[in-house]
PDB file of C-alpha atoms in Angstrom:
ATOM      1  CA  MET A   1     286.603  39.922  61.024  1.00  0.00           C
ATOM      2  CA  ASN A   2     282.877  38.468  60.323  1.00  0.00           C
ATOM      3  CA  GLN A   3     283.976  35.138  61.213  1.00  0.00           C
ATOM      4  CA  SER A   4     285.165  36.277  64.577  1.00  0.00           C
ATOM      5  CA  ILE A   5     281.775  38.165  65.259  1.00  0.00           C
ATOM      6  CA  SER A   6     279.970  34.584  64.335  1.00  0.00           C
ATOM      7  CA  VAL A   7     282.214  32.950  66.480  1.00  0.00           C
ATOM      8  CA  THR A   8     281.456  35.109  69.465  1.00  0.00           C
ATOM      9  CA  ARG A   9     277.941  34.910  68.741  1.00  0.00           C
ATOM     10  CA  ASN A  10     277.743  31.426  68.903  1.00  0.00           C
ATOM     11  CA  ARG A  11     279.808  31.324  72.157  1.00  0.00           C
ATOM     12  CA  GLU A  12     277.251  33.599  73.441  1.00  0.00           C
ATOM     13  CA  LYS A  13     274.331  31.589  72.080  1.00  0.00           C
ATOM     14  CA  GLN A  14     276.235  28.505  73.541  1.00  0.00           C
ATOM     15  CA  PHE A  15     276.172  29.975  76.988  1.00  0.00           C
ATOM     16  CA  LEU A  16     272.449  31.180  76.980  1.00  0.00           C
ATOM     17  CA  MET A  17     271.259  27.225  76.187  1.00  0.00           C
ATOM     18  CA  LYS A  18     268.843  26.721  78.964  1.00  0.00           C
ATOM     19  CA  VAL A  19     267.849  23.142  77.776  1.00  0.00           C
ATOM     20  CA  PRO A  20     269.813  19.694  77.368  1.00  0.00           C
ATOM     21  CA  GLU A  21     270.783  18.081  74.142  1.00  0.00           C
ATOM     22  CA  ILE A  22     268.449  14.984  73.435  1.00  0.00           C
ATOM     23  CA  THR A  23     270.264  11.910  74.280  1.00  0.00           C
ATOM     24  CA  ILE A  24     269.037   8.585  75.572  1.00  0.00           C
ATOM     25  CA  TYR A  25     269.374  10.299  79.159  1.00  0.00           C
ATOM     26  CA  PHE A  26     267.213  12.791  78.230  1.00  0.00           C
ATOM     27  CA  TRP A  27     264.098  10.179  77.608  1.00  0.00           C
ATOM     28  CA  ILE A  28     265.452   7.972  80.714  1.00  0.00           C
ATOM     29  CA  VAL A  29     265.034  10.890  82.926  1.00  0.00           C
ATOM     30  CA  LYS A  30     261.936  12.680  81.237  1.00  0.00           C
ATOM     31  CA  LEU A  31     260.179   9.229  81.217  1.00  0.00           C
ATOM     32  CA  LEU A  32     261.395   8.762  85.275  1.00  0.00           C
ATOM     33  CA  THR A  33     259.858  12.255  86.006  1.00  0.00           C
ATOM     34  CA  THR A  34     256.653  11.762  84.339  1.00  0.00           C
ATOM     35  CA  ALA A  35     255.868   8.770  86.478  1.00  0.00           C
ATOM     36  CA  MET A  36     257.333  10.315  89.341  1.00  0.00           C
ATOM     37  CA  GLY A  37     255.191  13.437  89.156  1.00  0.00           C
ATOM     38  CA  GLU A  38     252.173  11.054  88.964  1.00  0.00           C
ATOM     39  CA  SER A  39     252.685   9.011  92.025  1.00  0.00           C
ATOM     40  CA  THR A  40     254.032  11.968  94.147  1.00  0.00           C
ATOM     41  CA  SER A  41     250.742  13.866  93.256  1.00  0.00           C
ATOM     42  CA  ASP A  42     248.421  11.044  94.410  1.00  0.00           C
ATOM     43  CA  TYR A  43     250.493   9.795  97.627  1.00  0.00           C
ATOM     44  CA  LEU A  44     250.119  13.730  98.371  1.00  0.00           C
ATOM     45  CA  VAL A  45     246.768  14.407  97.774  1.00  0.00           C
ATOM     46  CA  ASN A  46     245.652  10.992  99.337  1.00  0.00           C
ATOM     47  CA  ASN A  47     247.788  11.289 102.647  1.00  0.00           C
ATOM     48  CA  ILE A  48     247.294  14.904 103.557  1.00  0.00           C
ATOM     49  CA  ASN A  49     244.932  17.590 103.079  1.00  0.00           C
ATOM     50  CA  PRO A  50     244.313  17.850  99.422  1.00  0.00           C
ATOM     51  CA  TYR A  51     244.206  21.725  99.471  1.00  0.00           C
ATOM     52  CA  VAL A  52     247.338  21.518 101.535  1.00  0.00           C
ATOM     53  CA  ALA A  53     248.681  19.431  98.579  1.00  0.00           C
ATOM     54  CA  VAL A  54     247.706  21.615  95.694  1.00  0.00           C
ATOM     55  CA  ILE A  55     249.182  24.724  97.453  1.00  0.00           C
ATOM     56  CA  LEU A  56     252.263  23.065  97.833  1.00  0.00           C
ATOM     57  CA  GLY A  57     252.547  21.818  94.457  1.00  0.00           C
ATOM     58  CA  ALA A  58     251.846  25.308  93.542  1.00  0.00           C
ATOM     59  CA  VAL A  59     254.889  26.694  95.766  1.00  0.00           C
ATOM     60  CA  GLY A  60     257.241  23.846  94.373  1.00  0.00           C
ATOM     61  CA  PHE A  61     256.566  24.910  90.906  1.00  0.00           C
ATOM     62  CA  PHE A  62     256.834  28.747  90.955  1.00  0.00           C
ATOM     63  CA  ILE A  63     260.368  28.359  93.142  1.00  0.00           C
ATOM     64  CA  ALA A  64     261.767  25.663  90.260  1.00  0.00           C
ATOM     65  CA  LEU A  65     260.134  28.032  87.969  1.00  0.00           C
ATOM     66  CA  ILE A  66     262.326  31.236  89.166  1.00  0.00           C
ATOM     67  CA  LEU A  67     265.421  29.371  89.476  1.00  0.00           C
ATOM     68  CA  GLN A  68     265.147  27.901  86.029  1.00  0.00           C
ATOM     69  CA  PHE A  69     264.646  31.526  84.701  1.00  0.00           C
ATOM     70  CA  SER A  70     267.031  33.143  86.855  1.00  0.00           C
ATOM     71  CA  ALA A  71     269.979  30.811  85.705  1.00  0.00           C
ATOM     72  CA  ARG A  72     272.269  32.144  82.875  1.00  0.00           C
ATOM     73  CA  LYS A  73     272.567  28.669  81.214  1.00  0.00           C
ATOM     74  CA  TYR A  74     271.393  25.337  81.408  1.00  0.00           C
ATOM     75  CA  VAL A  75     271.756  23.235  84.699  1.00  0.00           C
ATOM     76  CA  ALA A  76     270.699  19.866  85.105  1.00  0.00           C
ATOM     77  CA  TRP A  77     269.616  19.857  88.475  1.00  0.00           C
ATOM     78  CA  ILE A  78     267.460  23.210  88.037  1.00  0.00           C
ATOM     79  CA  TYR A  79     265.948  22.205  84.799  1.00  0.00           C
ATOM     80  CA  TRP A  80     264.921  18.920  86.008  1.00  0.00           C
ATOM     81  CA  LEU A  81     263.768  20.112  89.136  1.00  0.00           C
ATOM     82  CA  LEU A  82     261.582  22.288  87.113  1.00  0.00           C
ATOM     83  CA  VAL A  83     260.481  19.606  85.092  1.00  0.00           C
ATOM     84  CA  VAL A  84     259.513  17.147  88.143  1.00  0.00           C
ATOM     85  CA  MET A  85     257.446  20.197  89.622  1.00  0.00           C
ATOM     86  CA  VAL A  86     255.490  20.480  86.249  1.00  0.00           C
ATOM     87  CA  ALA A  87     255.006  16.941  86.469  1.00  0.00           C
ATOM     88  CA  ILE A  88     253.432  17.018  90.104  1.00  0.00           C
ATOM     89  CA  PHE A  89     251.651  20.306  90.061  1.00  0.00           C
ATOM     90  CA  GLY A  90     250.437  19.403  86.513  1.00  0.00           C
ATOM     91  CA  THR A  91     248.760  15.916  87.633  1.00  0.00           C
ATOM     92  CA  MET A  92     246.886  17.877  90.603  1.00  0.00           C
ATOM     93  CA  VAL A  93     245.540  20.534  88.345  1.00  0.00           C
ATOM     94  CA  ALA A  94     244.562  17.780  86.069  1.00  0.00           C
ATOM     95  CA  ASP A  95     242.814  15.894  88.685  1.00  0.00           C
ATOM     96  CA  VAL A  96     241.212  18.961  90.490  1.00  0.00           C
ATOM     97  CA  ILE A  97     239.802  19.885  86.636  1.00  0.00           C
ATOM     98  CA  HIS A  98     238.065  16.258  86.718  1.00  0.00           C
ATOM     99  CA  ILE A  99     237.544  15.642  90.091  1.00  0.00           C
ATOM    100  CA  VAL A 100     236.409  19.049  91.736  1.00  0.00           C
ATOM    101  CA  LEU A 101     235.020  20.558  88.612  1.00  0.00           C
ATOM    102  CA  GLY A 102     233.605  17.124  86.903  1.00  0.00           C
ATOM    103  CA  VAL A 103     235.026  17.738  83.588  1.00  0.00           C
ATOM    104  CA  PRO A 104     235.274  14.480  81.365  1.00  0.00           C
ATOM    105  CA  TYR A 105     238.639  13.255  80.507  1.00  0.00           C
ATOM    106  CA  TYR A 106     237.741  13.279  77.110  1.00  0.00           C
ATOM    107  CA  ALA A 107     236.663  16.945  77.159  1.00  0.00           C
ATOM    108  CA  SER A 108     239.807  18.119  79.266  1.00  0.00           C
ATOM    109  CA  THR A 109     242.054  16.059  76.404  1.00  0.00           C
ATOM    110  CA  ILE A 110     240.440  17.824  73.765  1.00  0.00           C
ATOM    111  CA  ALA A 111     240.909  21.111  75.313  1.00  0.00           C
ATOM    112  CA  PHE A 112     244.681  20.854  76.046  1.00  0.00           C
ATOM    113  CA  ALA A 113     245.055  19.454  72.621  1.00  0.00           C
ATOM    114  CA  ILE A 114     243.721  22.431  71.414  1.00  0.00           C
ATOM    115  CA  ILE A 115     245.946  24.909  73.815  1.00  0.00           C
ATOM    116  CA  LEU A 116     248.896  23.107  72.785  1.00  0.00           C
ATOM    117  CA  THR A 117     248.128  23.487  69.438  1.00  0.00           C
ATOM    118  CA  VAL A 118     247.894  27.321  69.748  1.00  0.00           C
ATOM    119  CA  VAL A 119     250.807  27.437  71.996  1.00  0.00           C
ATOM    120  CA  PHE A 120     252.965  25.599  68.881  1.00  0.00           C
ATOM    121  CA  ALA A 121     251.263  27.704  66.375  1.00  0.00           C
ATOM    122  CA  THR A 122     252.079  31.289  67.997  1.00  0.00           C
ATOM    123  CA  TRP A 123     255.629  30.304  69.096  1.00  0.00           C
ATOM    124  CA  TYR A 124     256.264  29.641  65.168  1.00  0.00           C
ATOM    125  CA  LYS A 125     254.660  32.372  63.814  1.00  0.00           C
ATOM    126  CA  VAL A 126     256.715  34.505  65.958  1.00  0.00           C
ATOM    127  CA  GLU A 127     260.133  32.824  66.510  1.00  0.00           C
ATOM    128  CA  LYS A 128     260.091  30.588  62.725  1.00  0.00           C
ATOM    129  CA  THR A 129     261.153  27.482  64.758  1.00  0.00           C
ATOM    130  CA  LEU A 130     260.319  25.170  67.136  1.00  0.00           C
ATOM    131  CA  SER A 131     263.884  23.450  67.672  1.00  0.00           C
ATOM    132  CA  ILE A 132     265.181  22.573  71.120  1.00  0.00           C
ATOM    133  CA  HIS A 133     268.442  23.729  69.650  1.00  0.00           C
ATOM    134  CA  SER A 134     266.998  27.135  69.300  1.00  0.00           C
ATOM    135  CA  ILE A 135     266.293  28.085  73.170  1.00  0.00           C
ATOM    136  CA  TYR A 136     269.070  30.522  73.879  1.00  0.00           C
ATOM    137  CA  THR A 137     266.792  33.814  74.288  1.00  0.00           C
ATOM    138  CA  ARG A 138     264.073  34.734  76.902  1.00  0.00           C
ATOM    139  CA  ARG A 139     261.056  34.279  74.470  1.00  0.00           C
ATOM    140  CA  ARG A 140     261.869  31.219  73.106  1.00  0.00           C
ATOM    141  CA  GLU A 141     262.436  29.911  76.583  1.00  0.00           C
ATOM    142  CA  VAL A 142     258.743  31.371  77.610  1.00  0.00           C
ATOM    143  CA  PHE A 143     257.337  29.539  74.536  1.00  0.00           C
ATOM    144  CA  TYR A 144     259.445  26.323  75.317  1.00  0.00           C
ATOM    145  CA  TRP A 145     258.125  25.997  79.149  1.00  0.00           C
ATOM    146  CA  ALA A 146     254.690  26.834  77.710  1.00  0.00           C
ATOM    147  CA  ALA A 147     254.955  24.198  75.348  1.00  0.00           C
ATOM    148  CA  VAL A 148     256.045  21.895  77.948  1.00  0.00           C
ATOM    149  CA  LEU A 149     253.414  22.875  80.204  1.00  0.00           C
ATOM    150  CA  ALA A 150     250.703  22.120  77.586  1.00  0.00           C
ATOM    151  CA  THR A 151     252.125  18.637  76.962  1.00  0.00           C
ATOM    152  CA  PHE A 152     252.335  17.606  80.477  1.00  0.00           C
ATOM    153  CA  ALA A 153     248.507  18.747  80.389  1.00  0.00           C
ATOM    154  CA  MET A 154     247.251  17.350  77.721  1.00  0.00           C
ATOM    155  CA  GLY A 155     249.016  13.776  78.447  1.00  0.00           C
ATOM    156  CA  THR A 156     247.755  13.652  81.824  1.00  0.00           C
ATOM    157  CA  ALA A 157     244.395  13.776  80.628  1.00  0.00           C
ATOM    158  CA  THR A 158     245.077  11.487  77.380  1.00  0.00           C
ATOM    159  CA  GLY A 159     246.551   8.839  80.052  1.00  0.00           C
ATOM    160  CA  ASP A 160     243.294   9.119  82.245  1.00  0.00           C
ATOM    161  CA  MET A 161     241.206   8.923  79.366  1.00  0.00           C
ATOM    162  CA  THR A 162     242.469   5.737  78.028  1.00  0.00           C
ATOM    163  CA  ALA A 163     242.802   3.936  81.404  1.00  0.00           C
ATOM    164  CA  MET A 164     239.558   4.929  82.675  1.00  0.00           C
ATOM    165  CA  THR A 165     237.185   6.097  80.527  1.00  0.00           C
ATOM    166  CA  LEU A 166     238.026   3.810  77.242  1.00  0.00           C
ATOM    167  CA  ASN A 167     238.638   0.962  80.426  1.00  0.00           C
ATOM    168  CA  LEU A 168     241.910  -0.041  79.095  1.00  0.00           C
ATOM    169  CA  GLY A 169     243.708  -0.067  82.471  1.00  0.00           C
ATOM    170  CA  TYR A 170     246.783   0.815  83.658  1.00  0.00           C
ATOM    171  CA  LEU A 171     249.176  -1.594  81.754  1.00  0.00           C
ATOM    172  CA  ALA A 172     247.500  -1.684  78.505  1.00  0.00           C
ATOM    173  CA  SER A 173     247.659   1.947  78.558  1.00  0.00           C
ATOM    174  CA  GLY A 174     251.179   2.166  78.969  1.00  0.00           C
ATOM    175  CA  ILE A 175     251.689  -0.947  76.300  1.00  0.00           C
ATOM    176  CA  LEU A 176     249.825   1.597  73.940  1.00  0.00           C
ATOM    177  CA  PHE A 177     251.815   4.529  74.579  1.00  0.00           C
ATOM    178  CA  ILE A 178     254.842   2.677  74.396  1.00  0.00           C
ATOM    179  CA  VAL A 179     254.074   2.072  70.646  1.00  0.00           C
ATOM    180  CA  LEU A 180     253.027   5.396  70.377  1.00  0.00           C
ATOM    181  CA  PHE A 181     256.295   6.863  71.702  1.00  0.00           C
ATOM    182  CA  VAL A 182     258.365   4.532  69.604  1.00  0.00           C
ATOM    183  CA  LEU A 183     256.453   5.464  66.198  1.00  0.00           C
ATOM    184  CA  PRO A 184     258.063   8.809  65.595  1.00  0.00           C
ATOM    185  CA  ALA A 185     261.516   7.623  66.136  1.00  0.00           C
ATOM    186  CA  VAL A 186     261.120   4.765  63.672  1.00  0.00           C
ATOM    187  CA  GLY A 187     259.142   7.592  61.245  1.00  0.00           C
ATOM    188  CA  TYR A 188     262.536   9.612  61.576  1.00  0.00           C
ATOM    189  CA  PHE A 189     265.219   7.044  61.352  1.00  0.00           C
ATOM    190  CA  LEU A 190     263.617   4.721  58.455  1.00  0.00           C
ATOM    191  CA  PHE A 191     261.271   7.377  56.749  1.00  0.00           C
ATOM    192  CA  GLY A 192     262.705  10.989  57.476  1.00  0.00           C
ATOM    193  CA  LEU A 193     259.706  12.257  59.638  1.00  0.00           C
ATOM    194  CA  ASN A 194     260.588  15.529  60.199  1.00  0.00           C
ATOM    195  CA  GLU A 195     262.774  16.054  63.025  1.00  0.00           C
ATOM    196  CA  ILE A 196     261.450  18.711  65.186  1.00  0.00           C
ATOM    197  CA  PHE A 197     257.915  16.941  64.531  1.00  0.00           C
ATOM    198  CA  ALA A 198     259.204  13.519  65.662  1.00  0.00           C
ATOM    199  CA  PHE A 199     260.468  15.011  68.906  1.00  0.00           C
ATOM    200  CA  TRP A 200     257.134  16.861  70.078  1.00  0.00           C
ATOM    201  CA  PHE A 201     255.132  13.991  69.351  1.00  0.00           C
ATOM    202  CA  ALA A 202     257.576  11.656  71.692  1.00  0.00           C
ATOM    203  CA  TYR A 203     257.693  14.477  74.119  1.00  0.00           C
ATOM    204  CA  ILE A 204     253.727  14.341  74.466  1.00  0.00           C
ATOM    205  CA  MET A 205     253.386  10.426  74.839  1.00  0.00           C
ATOM    206  CA  THR A 206     255.770  10.620  77.809  1.00  0.00           C
ATOM    207  CA  ARG A 207     253.545  11.850  79.958  1.00  0.00           C
ATOM    208  CA  PRO A 208     250.967   9.276  79.477  1.00  0.00           C
ATOM    209  CA  LEU A 209     253.538   6.380  79.089  1.00  0.00           C
ATOM    210  CA  GLY A 210     255.412   7.478  82.442  1.00  0.00           C
ATOM    211  CA  ALA A 211     252.179   7.904  84.415  1.00  0.00           C
ATOM    212  CA  SER A 212     250.441   4.666  83.169  1.00  0.00           C
ATOM    213  CA  PHE A 213     253.201   2.735  84.456  1.00  0.00           C
ATOM    214  CA  ALA A 214     253.622   4.828  87.829  1.00  0.00           C
ATOM    215  CA  ASP A 215     249.915   3.879  88.325  1.00  0.00           C
ATOM    216  CA  TRP A 216     250.027   0.405  87.121  1.00  0.00           C
ATOM    217  CA  PHE A 217     253.005  -0.497  89.635  1.00  0.00           C
ATOM    218  CA  GLY A 218     251.448   1.683  92.584  1.00  0.00           C
ATOM    219  CA  LYS A 219     247.587   1.485  92.446  1.00  0.00           C
ATOM    220  CA  PRO A 220     245.383  -1.105  93.972  1.00  0.00           C
ATOM    221  CA  LYS A 221     244.812  -4.512  91.852  1.00  0.00           C
ATOM    222  CA  GLY A 222     241.071  -3.935  92.392  1.00  0.00           C
ATOM    223  CA  ILE A 223     241.640  -1.004  89.970  1.00  0.00           C
ATOM    224  CA  THR A 224     244.082  -2.948  87.469  1.00  0.00           C
ATOM    225  CA  GLY A 225     247.211  -1.890  89.404  1.00  0.00           C
ATOM    226  CA  LEU A 226     249.906  -4.177  91.426  1.00  0.00           C
ATOM    227  CA  GLY A 227     249.524  -2.597  94.601  1.00  0.00           C
ATOM    228  CA  TYR A 228     252.911  -1.654  95.736  1.00  0.00           C
ATOM    229  CA  GLY A 229     251.618   1.760  96.965  1.00  0.00           C
ATOM    230  CA  ASP A 230     252.374   5.205  95.638  1.00  0.00           C
ATOM    231  CA  GLY A 231     254.673   5.752  98.100  1.00  0.00           C
ATOM    232  CA  ILE A 232     257.044   2.971  97.420  1.00  0.00           C
ATOM    233  CA  VAL A 233     256.831   3.664  93.551  1.00  0.00           C
ATOM    234  CA  VAL A 234     257.852   7.859  94.584  1.00  0.00           C
ATOM    235  CA  ALA A 235     260.693   6.440  96.412  1.00  0.00           C
ATOM    236  CA  VAL A 236     262.478   4.089  94.088  1.00  0.00           C
ATOM    237  CA  LEU A 237     261.439   6.686  91.099  1.00  0.00           C
ATOM    238  CA  THR A 238     263.179   9.483  92.863  1.00  0.00           C
ATOM    239  CA  ILE A 239     266.152   7.711  93.913  1.00  0.00           C
ATOM    240  CA  LEU A 240     266.826   6.548  90.062  1.00  0.00           C
ATOM    241  CA  ILE A 241     266.133  10.599  88.838  1.00  0.00           C
ATOM    242  CA  VAL A 242     268.639  11.744  91.221  1.00  0.00           C
ATOM    243  CA  ILE A 243     271.039   9.108  90.291  1.00  0.00           C
ATOM    244  CA  PHE A 244     270.893  10.199  86.658  1.00  0.00           C
ATOM    245  CA  VAL A 245     271.163  13.883  87.079  1.00  0.00           C
ATOM    246  CA  VAL A 246     274.142  13.615  89.417  1.00  0.00           C
ATOM    247  CA  TYR A 247     275.857  11.742  86.690  1.00  0.00           C
ATOM    248  CA  LEU A 248     274.755  14.523  83.947  1.00  0.00           C
ATOM    249  CA  SER A 249     275.834  17.369  86.195  1.00  0.00           C
ATOM    250  CA  VAL A 250     279.292  15.647  86.712  1.00  0.00           C
ATOM    251  CA  THR A 251     279.734  14.216  83.093  1.00  0.00           C
ATOM    252  CA  LEU A 252     278.229  17.288  81.186  1.00  0.00           C
ATOM    253  CA  ARG A 253     276.784  14.318  78.797  1.00  0.00           C
ATOM    254  CA  ASP A 254     273.481  16.479  77.744  1.00  0.00           C
ATOM    255  CA  VAL A 255     275.180  19.760  77.448  1.00  0.00           C
ATOM    256  CA  GLN A 256     274.116  21.128  73.803  1.00  0.00           C
ATOM    257  CA  GLN A 257     277.159  22.037  71.639  1.00  0.00           C
ATOM    258  CA  LEU A 258     276.073  24.838  69.282  1.00  0.00           C
ATOM    259  CA  GLU A 259     277.418  24.165  65.880  1.00  0.00           C
ATOM    260  CA  ASP A 260     279.014  27.078  63.833  1.00  0.00           C
TER     261      ASP A 260
END
């Protein structure tokens, strides 16, 4: 009887899982979306009215958010659409904070780091876990996306700080964040670093890593870029994202399998 109840509950949890399994595909698409979000935001702001661009970004973000929270289970295209819109709109918000409000990158980096810490601390205090494998209730889903938003905001500010404030340039910043992205994996596989800490540390690093290389390819040579243009970068990255998301939608390779 108890075993039957346990199996039923696990099936219910499986159905309610709203986030993907952490596979190599997850990290590839995550990096592509962060890069694409950076370039898309810059392209829109520079080619149409900036206020219209921000409004469009906000509308797209809230539509994607509604779709994600309305879904009853993990759906690859819905999940990654929201991640893309977080990347685009999050970049716009970070740029507004710096360009319009005049807040230095180091100050916004510290502020967003504090916000992220508060989100994680509150999430853990309420749910007793920060595991990616535990997102099967609405409250945990809210905490998860709050953390995602905070990581994007912090990562955006951090990447701009290293490239601009510290004058490393885009390529050097990208190399720096490659090292920081790989470190938690090394710590986890070789030294037993806590799995949840390793995941979220790497997750935070994906934002400045992807954005740094997107800017390196797209920005003019005069500001340490290669000069291909944001539009070209957006087009290439969008095609790659669509290919991977279609593959995941068909194969279901990233659907979480809940253990008994």
